[in-house]
Coordinates of C-alpha atoms in Angstrom, one line a residue:
M1245 CA -8.9 24.6 15.2
N1246 CA -7.4 21.7 13.3
P1247 CA -4.1 20.0 14.1
A1248 CA -2.2 21.9 11.4
E1249 CA -3.3 25.2 12.9
L1250 CA -2.5 24.0 16.4
Q1251 CA 0.9 22.8 15.3
V1252 CA 1.7 26.2 13.8
A1253 CA 0.6 27.9 17.0
V1254 CA 2.9 25.7 19.1
K1255 CA 5.8 26.3 16.8
G1256 CA 5.2 30.1 17.0
L1257 CA 5.1 30.0 20.8
V1258 CA 8.3 28.0 21.0
E1259 CA 10.2 30.3 18.6
S1260 CA 8.9 33.3 20.6
A1261 CA 10.2 31.7 23.8
A1262 CA 13.6 31.1 22.2
A1263 CA 13.8 34.7 20.9
D1264 CA 13.0 36.1 24.3
R1265 CA 16.1 34.3 25.6
G1266 CA 18.3 35.5 22.7
A1267 CA 18.4 32.0 21.2
V1268 CA 18.2 31.2 17.5
L1269 CA 16.1 28.1 17.0
T1270 CA 15.2 26.2 13.8
L1271 CA 12.4 23.8 14.4
S1272 CA 11.5 20.8 12.3
D1273 CA 8.0 19.3 12.0
A1274 CA 9.3 16.4 14.1
D1275 CA 10.1 18.8 17.0
V1276 CA 6.5 20.1 17.2
V1277 CA 4.5 17.0 16.2
L1278 CA 1.2 16.5 18.0
E1279 CA 0.0 13.1 19.0
R1280 CA -3.2 11.6 20.3
P1281 CA -3.0 10.7 24.0
R1282 CA -3.5 7.1 24.8
S1283 CA -6.2 8.0 27.3
R1284 CA -8.8 10.5 26.2
E1285 CA -8.9 11.8 29.8
H1286 CA -5.6 13.5 28.9
G1287 CA -7.1 15.7 26.2
D1288 CA -7.3 15.8 22.5
W1289 CA -3.7 16.4 21.7
A1290 CA -0.3 16.0 23.4
S1291 CA 3.1 17.5 22.7
T1292 CA 6.6 16.7 23.9
V1293 CA 8.1 19.8 22.3
A1294 CA 9.2 21.3 25.6
M1295 CA 11.3 18.2 26.4
R1296 CA 12.7 18.2 22.9
V1297 CA 13.9 21.8 22.8
G1298 CA 14.0 23.1 26.4
K1299 CA 17.7 22.6 27.0
R1300 CA 18.5 24.0 23.6
I1301 CA 17.2 27.4 24.6
G1302 CA 18.4 27.3 28.2
I1303 CA 15.2 26.5 30.1
A1304 CA 14.0 23.5 32.0
P1305 CA 11.5 21.5 29.9
R1306 CA 8.7 21.7 32.5
D1307 CA 9.1 25.5 32.9
L1308 CA 9.0 25.8 29.1
A1309 CA 5.9 23.6 29.0
A1310 CA 4.2 25.9 31.6
E1311 CA 5.0 28.9 29.5
L1312 CA 3.7 27.3 26.3
A1313 CA 0.6 26.1 28.1
E1314 CA -0.2 29.7 29.1
G1315 CA 0.1 30.8 25.5
L1316 CA -2.0 27.9 24.2
Q1317 CA -4.7 28.5 26.8
S1318 CA -5.4 32.0 25.3
L1319 CA -6.0 30.6 21.8
S1320 CA -9.6 30.5 20.4
G1321 CA -10.9 26.9 20.3
V1322 CA -8.7 25.6 23.1
A1323 CA -10.6 24.6 26.2
A1324 CA -7.8 23.5 28.6
V1325 CA -4.1 22.9 28.7
E1326 CA -2.3 20.9 31.3
V1327 CA 1.4 20.2 32.0
A1328 CA 2.3 16.7 33.2
G1329 CA 5.4 14.9 34.2
P1330 CA 8.7 16.4 33.0
G1331 CA 7.1 18.5 30.4
F1332 CA 4.2 16.9 28.6
I1333 CA 1.6 19.3 27.3
N1334 CA -2.0 18.0 27.1
I1335 CA -4.4 20.1 25.1
T1336 CA -8.2 19.8 25.1
L1337 CA -10.1 21.6 22.4
E1338 CA -13.6 23.1 22.8
A1339 CA -16.3 20.8 21.5
A1340 CA -17.1 23.2 18.7
A1341 CA -13.5 23.3 17.5
A1342 CA -13.1 19.5 17.6
G1343 CA -16.5 18.9 16.0
E1344 CA -15.8 21.2 13.0
L1345 CA -13.8 18.2 11.6
A1346 CA -17.0 16.4 10.7
R1347 CA -18.2 19.2 8.5
R1348 CA -14.7 19.5 6.9
I1349 CA -14.7 15.8 6.0
V1350 CA -18.1 15.9 4.4
T1351 CA -17.2 19.0 2.5
E1352 CA -13.9 17.6 1.2
G1353 CA -15.4 14.2 0.5
E1354 CA -13.0 11.9 -1.4
A1355 CA -10.2 14.5 -1.1
F1356 CA -10.1 14.1 2.7
G1357 CA -6.9 12.5 3.7
R1358 CA -5.1 13.3 0.4
S1359 CA -2.1 15.6 0.3
T1360 CA 0.6 17.0 -1.9
V1361 CA 3.5 15.9 0.2
L1362 CA 4.9 13.9 -2.8
D1363 CA 3.5 16.4 -5.4
G1364 CA 4.5 15.2 -8.9
L1365 CA 7.3 12.9 -7.7
P1366 CA 7.9 10.4 -10.5
M1367 CA 7.9 6.9 -8.9
N1368 CA 8.2 3.5 -10.6
L1369 CA 6.6 0.7 -8.6
E1370 CA 7.5 -2.7 -9.9
F1371 CA 5.6 -5.6 -8.3
V1372 CA 4.3 -9.1 -8.9
S1373 CA 6.5 -9.7 -12.0
A1374 CA 5.7 -13.5 -11.9
N1375 CA 7.4 -15.6 -14.6
P1376 CA 4.9 -16.3 -17.5
T1377 CA 5.3 -20.0 -16.9
G1378 CA 2.3 -20.6 -14.7
P1379 CA -0.6 -19.0 -12.7
I1380 CA 0.2 -16.4 -10.0
H1381 CA 0.9 -18.2 -6.7
L1382 CA 0.0 -16.8 -3.3
G1383 CA 3.3 -14.9 -2.9
G1384 CA 2.6 -13.0 -6.1
T1385 CA -1.0 -12.5 -5.1
R1386 CA 0.1 -10.9 -1.8
W1387 CA 2.4 -8.5 -3.8
A1388 CA -0.5 -7.7 -6.1
A1389 CA -2.6 -6.6 -3.1
V1390 CA 0.2 -4.8 -1.3
G1391 CA 1.7 -3.2 -4.4
D1392 CA -1.5 -1.9 -5.8
S1393 CA -2.5 -0.5 -2.4
L1394 CA 0.8 1.1 -1.9
A1395 CA 0.5 2.7 -5.4
R1396 CA -2.9 4.1 -4.4
I1397 CA -1.5 5.5 -1.1
L1398 CA 1.4 7.2 -2.8
E1399 CA -0.9 8.7 -5.4
A1400 CA -3.1 10.0 -2.6
Q1401 CA 0.0 12.0 -1.6
G1402 CA 0.5 13.5 -5.0
A1403 CA 3.1 11.1 -6.4
A1404 CA 3.1 10.3 -10.2
V1405 CA 3.2 6.5 -9.8
T1406 CA 3.8 4.1 -12.7
R1407 CA 2.8 0.5 -12.0
E1408 CA 5.2 -1.7 -13.8
Y1409 CA 5.3 -5.5 -14.4
Y1410 CA 8.7 -7.0 -15.4
F1411 CA 7.9 -9.6 -18.0
N1412 CA 10.5 -12.4 -17.6
D1413 CA 10.6 -13.6 -21.2
H1414 CA 14.3 -14.3 -21.4
G1415 CA 16.2 -17.2 -20.0
A1416 CA 16.1 -20.9 -19.0
Q1417 CA 12.7 -20.8 -17.3
I1418 CA 11.0 -20.0 -20.6
D1419 CA 12.9 -22.9 -22.3
R1420 CA 11.6 -25.3 -19.5
F1421 CA 8.1 -24.0 -20.0
S1422 CA 8.0 -24.4 -23.7
N1423 CA 9.7 -27.9 -23.4
S1424 CA 7.0 -28.8 -20.9
L1425 CA 4.2 -27.8 -23.4
V1426 CA 5.8 -29.8 -26.2
A1427 CA 6.1 -32.9 -23.9
R1428 CA 2.5 -32.6 -22.8
Y1429 CA 1.2 -32.2 -26.4
L1430 CA 3.1 -35.2 -27.5
G1431 CA 2.0 -37.3 -24.5
E1432 CA 5.5 -37.5 -23.1
P1433 CA 6.3 -37.5 -19.3
V1434 CA 6.9 -34.1 -17.7
P1435 CA 10.6 -33.2 -18.2
E1436 CA 12.7 -33.6 -15.1
D1437 CA 13.1 -29.8 -14.7
G1438 CA 9.7 -29.0 -16.3
Y1439 CA 6.4 -27.7 -15.2
G1440 CA 3.5 -29.9 -14.3
G1441 CA -0.2 -29.1 -13.4
G1442 CA -3.4 -29.1 -15.4
Y1443 CA -2.7 -25.6 -16.8
I1444 CA 0.2 -27.0 -18.9
A1445 CA -2.3 -29.3 -20.7
D1446 CA -4.7 -26.4 -21.2
I1447 CA -2.1 -24.1 -22.7
A1448 CA -0.7 -26.9 -24.9
E1449 CA -4.1 -27.6 -26.4
R1450 CA -4.7 -23.9 -27.0
V1451 CA -1.3 -23.6 -28.7
A1452 CA -2.2 -26.5 -31.0
S1453 CA -5.6 -24.9 -31.8
A1454 CA -4.0 -21.6 -32.5
Y1455 CA -1.2 -22.9 -34.8
D1456 CA -2.1 -23.1 -38.5
G1457 CA -0.4 -26.4 -39.4
D1458 CA 0.6 -29.8 -38.1
L1459 CA 2.9 -29.3 -35.1
K1460 CA 3.7 -33.0 -34.9
A1461 CA 5.3 -32.7 -38.4
L1462 CA 7.8 -30.1 -37.2
P1463 CA 11.3 -30.8 -36.0
R1464 CA 11.4 -30.8 -32.2
D1465 CA 13.3 -27.5 -31.9
E1466 CA 10.9 -25.7 -34.3
A1467 CA 7.9 -27.1 -32.4
Q1468 CA 9.3 -25.9 -29.2
E1469 CA 9.8 -22.4 -30.6
V1470 CA 6.1 -22.4 -31.6
F1471 CA 5.0 -23.5 -28.2
R1472 CA 7.4 -20.9 -26.6
R1473 CA 6.1 -18.0 -28.8
I1474 CA 2.3 -18.8 -28.6
G1475 CA 2.4 -20.4 -25.1
V1476 CA 4.1 -17.5 -23.4
D1477 CA 1.6 -15.1 -24.9
L1478 CA -1.4 -17.3 -23.8
M1479 CA 0.0 -17.8 -20.3
F1480 CA 0.7 -14.1 -19.8
G1481 CA -2.7 -13.3 -21.1
E1482 CA -4.2 -15.4 -18.4
I1483 CA -2.0 -13.7 -15.8
K1484 CA -3.1 -10.2 -16.9
Q1485 CA -6.7 -11.2 -16.8
S1486 CA -6.3 -12.7 -13.3
L1487 CA -4.7 -9.5 -12.1
H1488 CA -7.4 -7.3 -13.7
D1489 CA -10.1 -9.4 -12.1
F1490 CA -8.2 -8.9 -8.8
G1491 CA -8.4 -5.1 -9.3
V1492 CA -4.8 -4.7 -10.4
D1493 CA -3.8 -3.2 -13.8
F1494 CA -0.4 -2.1 -14.8
D1495 CA 0.7 0.9 -16.7
V1496 CA 3.8 -0.7 -18.2
Y1497 CA 4.6 -4.4 -19.1
F1498 CA 8.4 -4.3 -19.6
H1499 CA 9.8 -7.2 -21.5
E1500 CA 13.1 -8.5 -20.2
N1501 CA 14.1 -9.7 -23.6
D1502 CA 14.0 -6.1 -24.9
L1503 CA 17.0 -5.3 -22.7
Y1504 CA 19.1 -7.7 -24.6
E1505 CA 17.8 -7.0 -28.1
S1506 CA 17.8 -3.2 -27.8
G1507 CA 21.4 -2.9 -26.6
A1508 CA 20.4 -1.7 -23.2
V1509 CA 22.9 -4.1 -21.5
E1510 CA 25.8 -2.7 -23.6
H1511 CA 24.6 0.8 -22.8
A1512 CA 24.6 0.2 -19.1
V1513 CA 28.1 -1.4 -19.2
A1514 CA 29.4 1.5 -21.2
R1515 CA 28.0 4.0 -18.7
L1516 CA 29.7 2.1 -15.8
R1517 CA 32.9 1.9 -17.7
E1518 CA 32.9 5.7 -18.2
L1519 CA 32.4 6.0 -14.4
G1520 CA 35.4 3.8 -13.8
H1521 CA 33.7 0.9 -12.2
I1522 CA 34.2 -1.8 -14.9
Y1523 CA 37.3 -3.9 -15.3
E1524 CA 38.4 -7.0 -17.2
A1525 CA 39.8 -10.2 -15.5
D1526 CA 40.0 -13.9 -16.5
G1527 CA 38.4 -13.1 -19.9
A1528 CA 35.3 -11.7 -18.2
T1529 CA 33.9 -8.2 -17.6
W1530 CA 33.4 -7.3 -13.9
L1531 CA 31.6 -4.6 -12.0
R1532 CA 33.7 -3.4 -8.9
T1533 CA 30.8 -3.6 -6.5
T1534 CA 33.1 -4.1 -3.5
D1535 CA 33.8 -0.4 -3.7
F1536 CA 30.2 0.1 -2.7
G1537 CA 29.7 -2.4 0.1
D1538 CA 29.1 -5.6 -1.7
D1539 CA 30.8 -8.8 -0.4
R1540 CA 32.5 -9.5 -3.8
D1541 CA 32.8 -8.0 -7.3
R1542 CA 30.2 -9.2 -9.8
V1543 CA 30.7 -10.7 -13.3
V1544 CA 28.6 -8.7 -15.8
L1545 CA 29.7 -10.4 -19.1
K1546 CA 31.0 -13.9 -18.9
S1547 CA 34.2 -15.1 -20.7
N1548 CA 32.1 -16.6 -23.4
G1549 CA 30.4 -13.2 -24.1
E1550 CA 27.1 -14.1 -22.5
A1551 CA 25.5 -11.6 -20.1
A1552 CA 25.4 -12.6 -16.5
Y1553 CA 22.2 -12.3 -14.5
I1554 CA 23.2 -8.9 -13.0
A1555 CA 23.6 -7.4 -16.4
G1556 CA 19.8 -7.3 -16.9
D1557 CA 19.5 -5.6 -13.5
L1558 CA 22.0 -2.9 -14.5
A1559 CA 20.3 -2.3 -17.8
Y1560 CA 16.8 -2.3 -16.3
Y1561 CA 17.7 0.1 -13.5
L1562 CA 19.4 2.6 -15.8
N1563 CA 16.4 2.3 -18.2
K1564 CA 14.1 3.4 -15.4
R1565 CA 16.2 6.3 -14.3
E1566 CA 16.6 7.5 -18.0
R1567 CA 12.8 7.3 -18.3
G1568 CA 12.7 10.0 -15.6
F1569 CA 11.8 8.1 -12.4
E1570 CA 13.3 9.7 -9.3
R1571 CA 12.3 6.8 -7.1
C1572 CA 12.3 3.1 -8.1
L1573 CA 10.6 0.6 -5.8
I1574 CA 10.9 -3.1 -6.4
M1575 CA 8.9 -5.7 -4.5
L1576 CA 10.6 -9.1 -4.2
G1577 CA 10.0 -12.4 -2.5
A1578 CA 11.8 -13.6 0.7
D1579 CA 14.3 -15.7 -1.4
H1580 CA 15.7 -12.4 -2.8
H1581 CA 16.8 -11.0 0.6
G1582 CA 20.5 -11.8 -0.1
Y1583 CA 20.3 -9.9 -3.4
I1584 CA 19.7 -6.4 -1.8
G1585 CA 23.4 -5.7 -1.2
R1586 CA 24.5 -6.1 -4.8
L1587 CA 21.5 -4.0 -6.0
M1588 CA 22.4 -1.2 -3.7
A1589 CA 26.0 -1.4 -4.8
M1590 CA 24.8 -1.1 -8.4
V1591 CA 22.8 2.0 -7.5
A1592 CA 25.9 3.6 -5.9
A1593 CA 28.0 2.6 -8.9
F1594 CA 25.7 4.7 -11.1
G1595 CA 26.2 7.7 -8.8
D1596 CA 22.8 7.4 -7.2
T1597 CA 21.8 7.1 -3.6
P1598 CA 21.0 3.6 -2.3
C1599 CA 17.6 3.1 -0.6
V1600 CA 16.5 6.4 -2.1
N1601 CA 16.7 6.2 -5.8
L1602 CA 16.1 2.4 -5.4
E1603 CA 14.2 0.8 -2.6
V1604 CA 13.7 -3.0 -2.3
L1605 CA 10.7 -4.3 -0.3
I1606 CA 10.8 -7.9 0.7
G1607 CA 7.6 -10.0 1.2
Q1608 CA 7.3 -13.1 3.2
M1609 CA 5.3 -16.3 2.4
V1610 CA 1.5 -16.8 2.7
N1611 CA -0.1 -19.9 4.1
L1612 CA -3.8 -20.8 3.8
L1613 CA -5.3 -22.6 6.7
R1614 CA -8.6 -24.3 7.3
D1615 CA -9.3 -25.7 10.8
G1616 CA -5.6 -25.0 11.5
V1617 CA -4.5 -27.2 8.7
P1618 CA -2.6 -26.0 5.6
V1619 CA -4.8 -26.0 2.4
R1620 CA -3.7 -27.4 -0.9
M1621 CA -6.7 -26.8 -3.1
S1622 CA -5.4 -25.8 -6.5
K1623 CA -7.4 -27.3 -9.4
R1624 CA -4.9 -26.4 -12.1
N1625 CA -1.6 -27.0 -10.2
G1626 CA -1.5 -29.6 -7.5
T1627 CA 1.5 -28.1 -5.7
V1628 CA 0.6 -24.5 -5.1
V1629 CA -2.5 -22.3 -4.4
T1630 CA -3.1 -19.7 -7.0
M1631 CA -4.7 -16.2 -7.1
E1632 CA -7.7 -17.7 -8.8
D1633 CA -8.1 -20.4 -6.1
L1634 CA -8.1 -17.8 -3.3
V1635 CA -10.5 -15.5 -5.1
E1636 CA -12.9 -18.4 -5.9
A1637 CA -12.8 -19.4 -2.2
V1638 CA -13.4 -16.0 -0.5
G1639 CA -13.9 -13.3 -3.2
V1640 CA -11.7 -10.3 -4.2
D1641 CA -12.5 -8.1 -1.2
A1642 CA -11.7 -10.6 1.4
A1643 CA -8.6 -11.8 -0.4
R1644 CA -7.2 -8.3 -0.9
Y1645 CA -7.9 -7.1 2.6
S1646 CA -6.6 -10.2 4.2
L1647 CA -3.3 -10.0 2.3
V1648 CA -2.7 -6.3 2.9
R1649 CA -3.7 -6.0 6.6
S1650 CA -0.4 -7.5 7.9
S1651 CA 3.1 -6.2 7.4
A1652 CA 4.4 -7.7 4.2
D1653 CA 7.8 -8.5 5.8
S1654 CA 6.2 -11.0 8.1
A1655 CA 4.9 -14.5 7.3
L1656 CA 1.1 -14.6 7.0
D1657 CA -1.4 -17.3 7.8
I1658 CA -4.9 -16.8 6.4
D1659 CA -7.8 -18.7 8.0
L1660 CA -10.2 -19.3 5.1
D1661 CA -13.0 -20.1 7.5
L1662 CA -12.5 -16.8 9.4
I1663 CA -12.4 -14.5 6.3
S1664 CA -15.5 -16.2 4.9
R1665 CA -17.7 -15.5 7.9
S1666 CA -20.2 -12.7 8.1
T1667 CA -19.2 -12.0 11.7
N1668 CA -17.4 -9.3 13.5
D1669 CA -14.3 -11.4 14.1
N1670 CA -13.7 -11.3 10.3
P1671 CA -11.8 -8.0 9.9
V1672 CA -12.9 -7.2 6.3
Y1673 CA -16.6 -7.9 7.2
Y1674 CA -16.2 -5.7 10.4
V1675 CA -14.9 -2.7 8.4
Q1676 CA -17.3 -3.1 5.5
Y1677 CA -20.2 -3.6 7.8
A1678 CA -19.3 -0.3 9.6
H1679 CA -19.6 1.5 6.3
A1680 CA -22.9 -0.3 5.4
R1681 CA -24.2 0.8 8.8
T1682 CA -23.4 4.4 8.1
R1683 CA -25.4 4.2 4.9
S1684 CA -28.3 2.4 6.6
V1685 CA -28.4 5.0 9.4
A1686 CA -28.5 7.8 6.7
R1687 CA -31.4 6.1 4.9
K1688 CA -33.3 5.6 8.2
A1689 CA -32.6 9.2 9.3
E1690 CA -34.0 10.5 6.0
A1691 CA -37.1 8.4 6.4
A1692 CA -37.6 9.8 9.9
G1693 CA -37.1 13.4 8.8
V1694 CA -33.7 13.9 10.3
T1695 CA -31.8 16.1 7.8
R1696 CA -28.7 18.2 7.9
T1697 CA -30.7 21.3 7.2
V1698 CA -33.9 23.0 8.5
D1699 CA -36.1 25.6 6.9
G1700 CA -35.1 29.2 7.8
P1701 CA -37.5 32.1 8.4
D1702 CA -37.7 32.8 4.7
G1703 CA -38.2 29.2 3.8
T1704 CA -34.7 28.6 2.5
A1705 CA -32.6 25.7 3.9
V1706 CA -30.3 26.5 6.8
D1707 CA -27.4 24.3 7.9
A1708 CA -28.4 22.9 11.3
F1709 CA -24.9 21.5 12.1
D1710 CA -23.8 22.7 15.5
P1711 CA -20.5 21.2 16.6
S1712 CA -20.7 22.6 20.1
L1713 CA -23.4 19.9 20.8
L1714 CA -20.9 17.1 20.3
T1715 CA -20.0 16.7 23.9
H1716 CA -20.4 13.0 24.6
P1717 CA -17.2 11.1 25.3
A1718 CA -17.9 8.7 22.5
E1719 CA -18.1 11.7 20.1
S1720 CA -14.8 13.0 21.2
E1721 CA -13.3 9.5 20.7
L1722 CA -14.8 9.1 17.2
L1723 CA -13.7 12.6 16.1
G1724 CA -10.2 12.0 17.4
T1725 CA -10.0 8.8 15.4
L1726 CA -11.3 10.5 12.2
E1727 CA -8.7 13.2 12.7
Q1728 CA -5.9 10.7 12.4
F1729 CA -6.7 9.5 8.9
P1730 CA -4.5 11.9 6.9
R1731 CA -1.5 11.1 9.2
V1732 CA -2.1 7.4 8.8
I1733 CA -2.0 7.7 5.0
E1734 CA 1.2 9.8 5.1
R1735 CA 2.8 7.3 7.5
A1736 CA 1.7 4.3 5.4
G1737 CA 3.2 5.9 2.3
S1738 CA 6.5 7.0 3.9
L1739 CA 7.1 3.6 5.5
R1740 CA 5.7 1.7 2.5
E1741 CA 3.3 -0.1 4.8
P1742 CA -0.3 -0.2 3.5
H1743 CA -1.3 -2.5 6.4
R1744 CA -1.4 0.7 8.6
V1745 CA -4.5 1.8 6.6
A1746 CA -6.3 -1.5 7.2
R1747 CA -5.5 -1.5 10.9
Y1748 CA -6.7 2.1 11.2
L1749 CA -10.0 1.2 9.5
E1750 CA -10.5 -1.5 12.0
E1751 CA -9.9 0.9 14.8
L1752 CA -12.3 3.4 13.2
A1753 CA -15.0 0.8 12.7
G1754 CA -14.8 -0.2 16.4
T1755 CA -15.0 3.5 17.5
Y1756 CA -17.9 4.1 15.2
H1757 CA -19.9 1.1 16.5
R1758 CA -19.3 2.3 20.1
W1759 CA -20.5 5.8 19.2
Y1760 CA -23.5 4.4 17.4
D1761 CA -24.5 2.5 20.6
S1762 CA -24.1 5.6 22.8
C1763 CA -25.4 8.5 20.7
R1764 CA -28.8 8.5 19.0
I1765 CA -29.2 10.1 15.6
I1766 CA -32.9 9.2 15.3
P1767 CA -35.0 10.2 18.3
P1768 CA -37.5 7.7 19.8
A1769 CA -40.9 7.7 18.2
G1770 CA -43.0 10.6 19.5
E1771 CA -40.0 12.8 20.4
D1772 CA -38.9 15.9 18.6
I1773 CA -36.0 16.0 16.3
E1774 CA -33.4 18.3 17.8
A1775 CA -30.2 20.0 16.5
V1776 CA -28.0 17.4 18.1
H1777 CA -29.6 14.7 16.0
R1778 CA -29.0 16.6 12.8
T1779 CA -25.4 17.3 13.9
R1780 CA -24.8 13.7 14.6
L1781 CA -26.0 12.8 11.2
V1782 CA -23.0 14.8 9.8
V1783 CA -20.7 12.8 12.0
N1784 CA -22.2 9.7 10.7
E1785 CA -21.7 10.9 7.1
A1786 CA -18.1 11.9 7.9
T1787 CA -17.4 8.4 9.3
G1788 CA -18.8 6.8 6.2
Q1789 CA -16.7 9.0 4.0
V1790 CA -13.4 8.1 5.7
L1791 CA -14.3 4.4 5.7
R1792 CA -14.9 4.7 1.9
N1793 CA -11.7 6.6 1.3
G1794 CA -9.7 4.1 3.3
L1795 CA -11.2 1.0 1.7
G1796 CA -10.6 2.6 -1.7
L1797 CA -6.9 2.9 -0.9
L1798 CA -6.8 -0.8 -0.4
G1799 CA -8.8 -1.6 -3.5
V1800 CA -11.7 -3.0 -1.4
T1801 CA -15.3 -2.0 -2.0
A1802 CA -17.5 -0.1 0.5
P1803 CA -20.9 -1.7 0.3
E1804 CA -24.1 0.2 0.7
R1805 CA -25.9 -2.8 2.2
M1806 CA -24.8 -6.0 3.9

């Protein structure tokens, strides 16, 4: 019996108890949720349903729990049911019922843990979106790891996710970038508000090589336009290559400049004017965001006719919705926290639901440490550490895993020495080693003649898996942990928290190592291979499959050997 079947049984028993008392009861999944007890001594599953609904149908929670326990005890696959405290129900499954999970995981393979809870939901996930004025810094690198992992998790639940990069090629930062390139090419000092770092010299030289003509013969404004046009393309090409090497590729690269050249800004203003939320004052065009909880109304078009910053946000959001995206997620840095209110007011002004049609995820800063001291090791930019620096120091797997294993809304310190070690105190090594161990065990088992099948009387292969033999406490613990994987994915997706998958994998790795130390798969030399050894081989394969599936959701490899 799997948790879904058990949940259906509990729900049926509760509804029957209500009907017996003449009560009409509509139960939600939250009412009958099953949880793993903190202590395995309390069984395989626990339910608080009696305490949630007892009074609603006119019965004391503990009395309802006792009634439900009697019904559950009669179910096939249930070994024992106990009532504790004010109405907790603790359920223990028969070993065979619990052990069937291993066969299910191996059968489903990569599909185990996936669901259709978000079946076909069009979602636009915008992340990184670093300005094309320099390499991606650690904050952007964190969003690359978290954003791509979240996209994978949402896709595992059936969502149709579009990964989108907002290409900031409009505004003053591009002018500063191109001016910095010109100054570097001409041997001038870095402009006061310009960009420094070795990468500026690299790009400037490449622009000069790519240009067919003498840049120094051009007027300053024309030269700057050349450096802007070619330099931005070169810089963004480097950004895209760095992201690809990091395992992150986008479906859409949306150019900010297109919003202004295509008339999208005017279209958005016109829509809001139709809805009655635009007004004119002091020669400017305003959006009445105070009607939707903002602290003040916002200028959309300045008195000189220029578009204010929020105009691009209005146009971009409407563009996404008109492209058919039901859910738009944006990942922003900590310095954008104060911007959320006006964005949600914007959503409401368009007639949409704030925090539903648009969600804003805020990420905090990342600090690299070595021996407890902050690291400044960039070769191309002396003031920040870039994605390339981190990957060069520890590799893609360690970088991605370390950036995604903590909640993105908390500041993160990464110890470079720790994540470079091949020891169990390094989380990514610990999880990857657990997977490698499952593969090593499988190879050794095959060499020793331990297989999942045996020859039947007619010489054909017969499945030797017997889940009733999985009676060791370590087996119960491991199966219980494996069972949680689908729920972890669903929770990570609904809360937009990929770190839950990483923390689960660390728990699974520890549980697997303890099981391996307690339960032999390969018998000692000279002893017969028994059914329990063949059955445990399936548990080993199931664990390896879940570790692979989980690491894949984080964009981290599952090595065969380490």
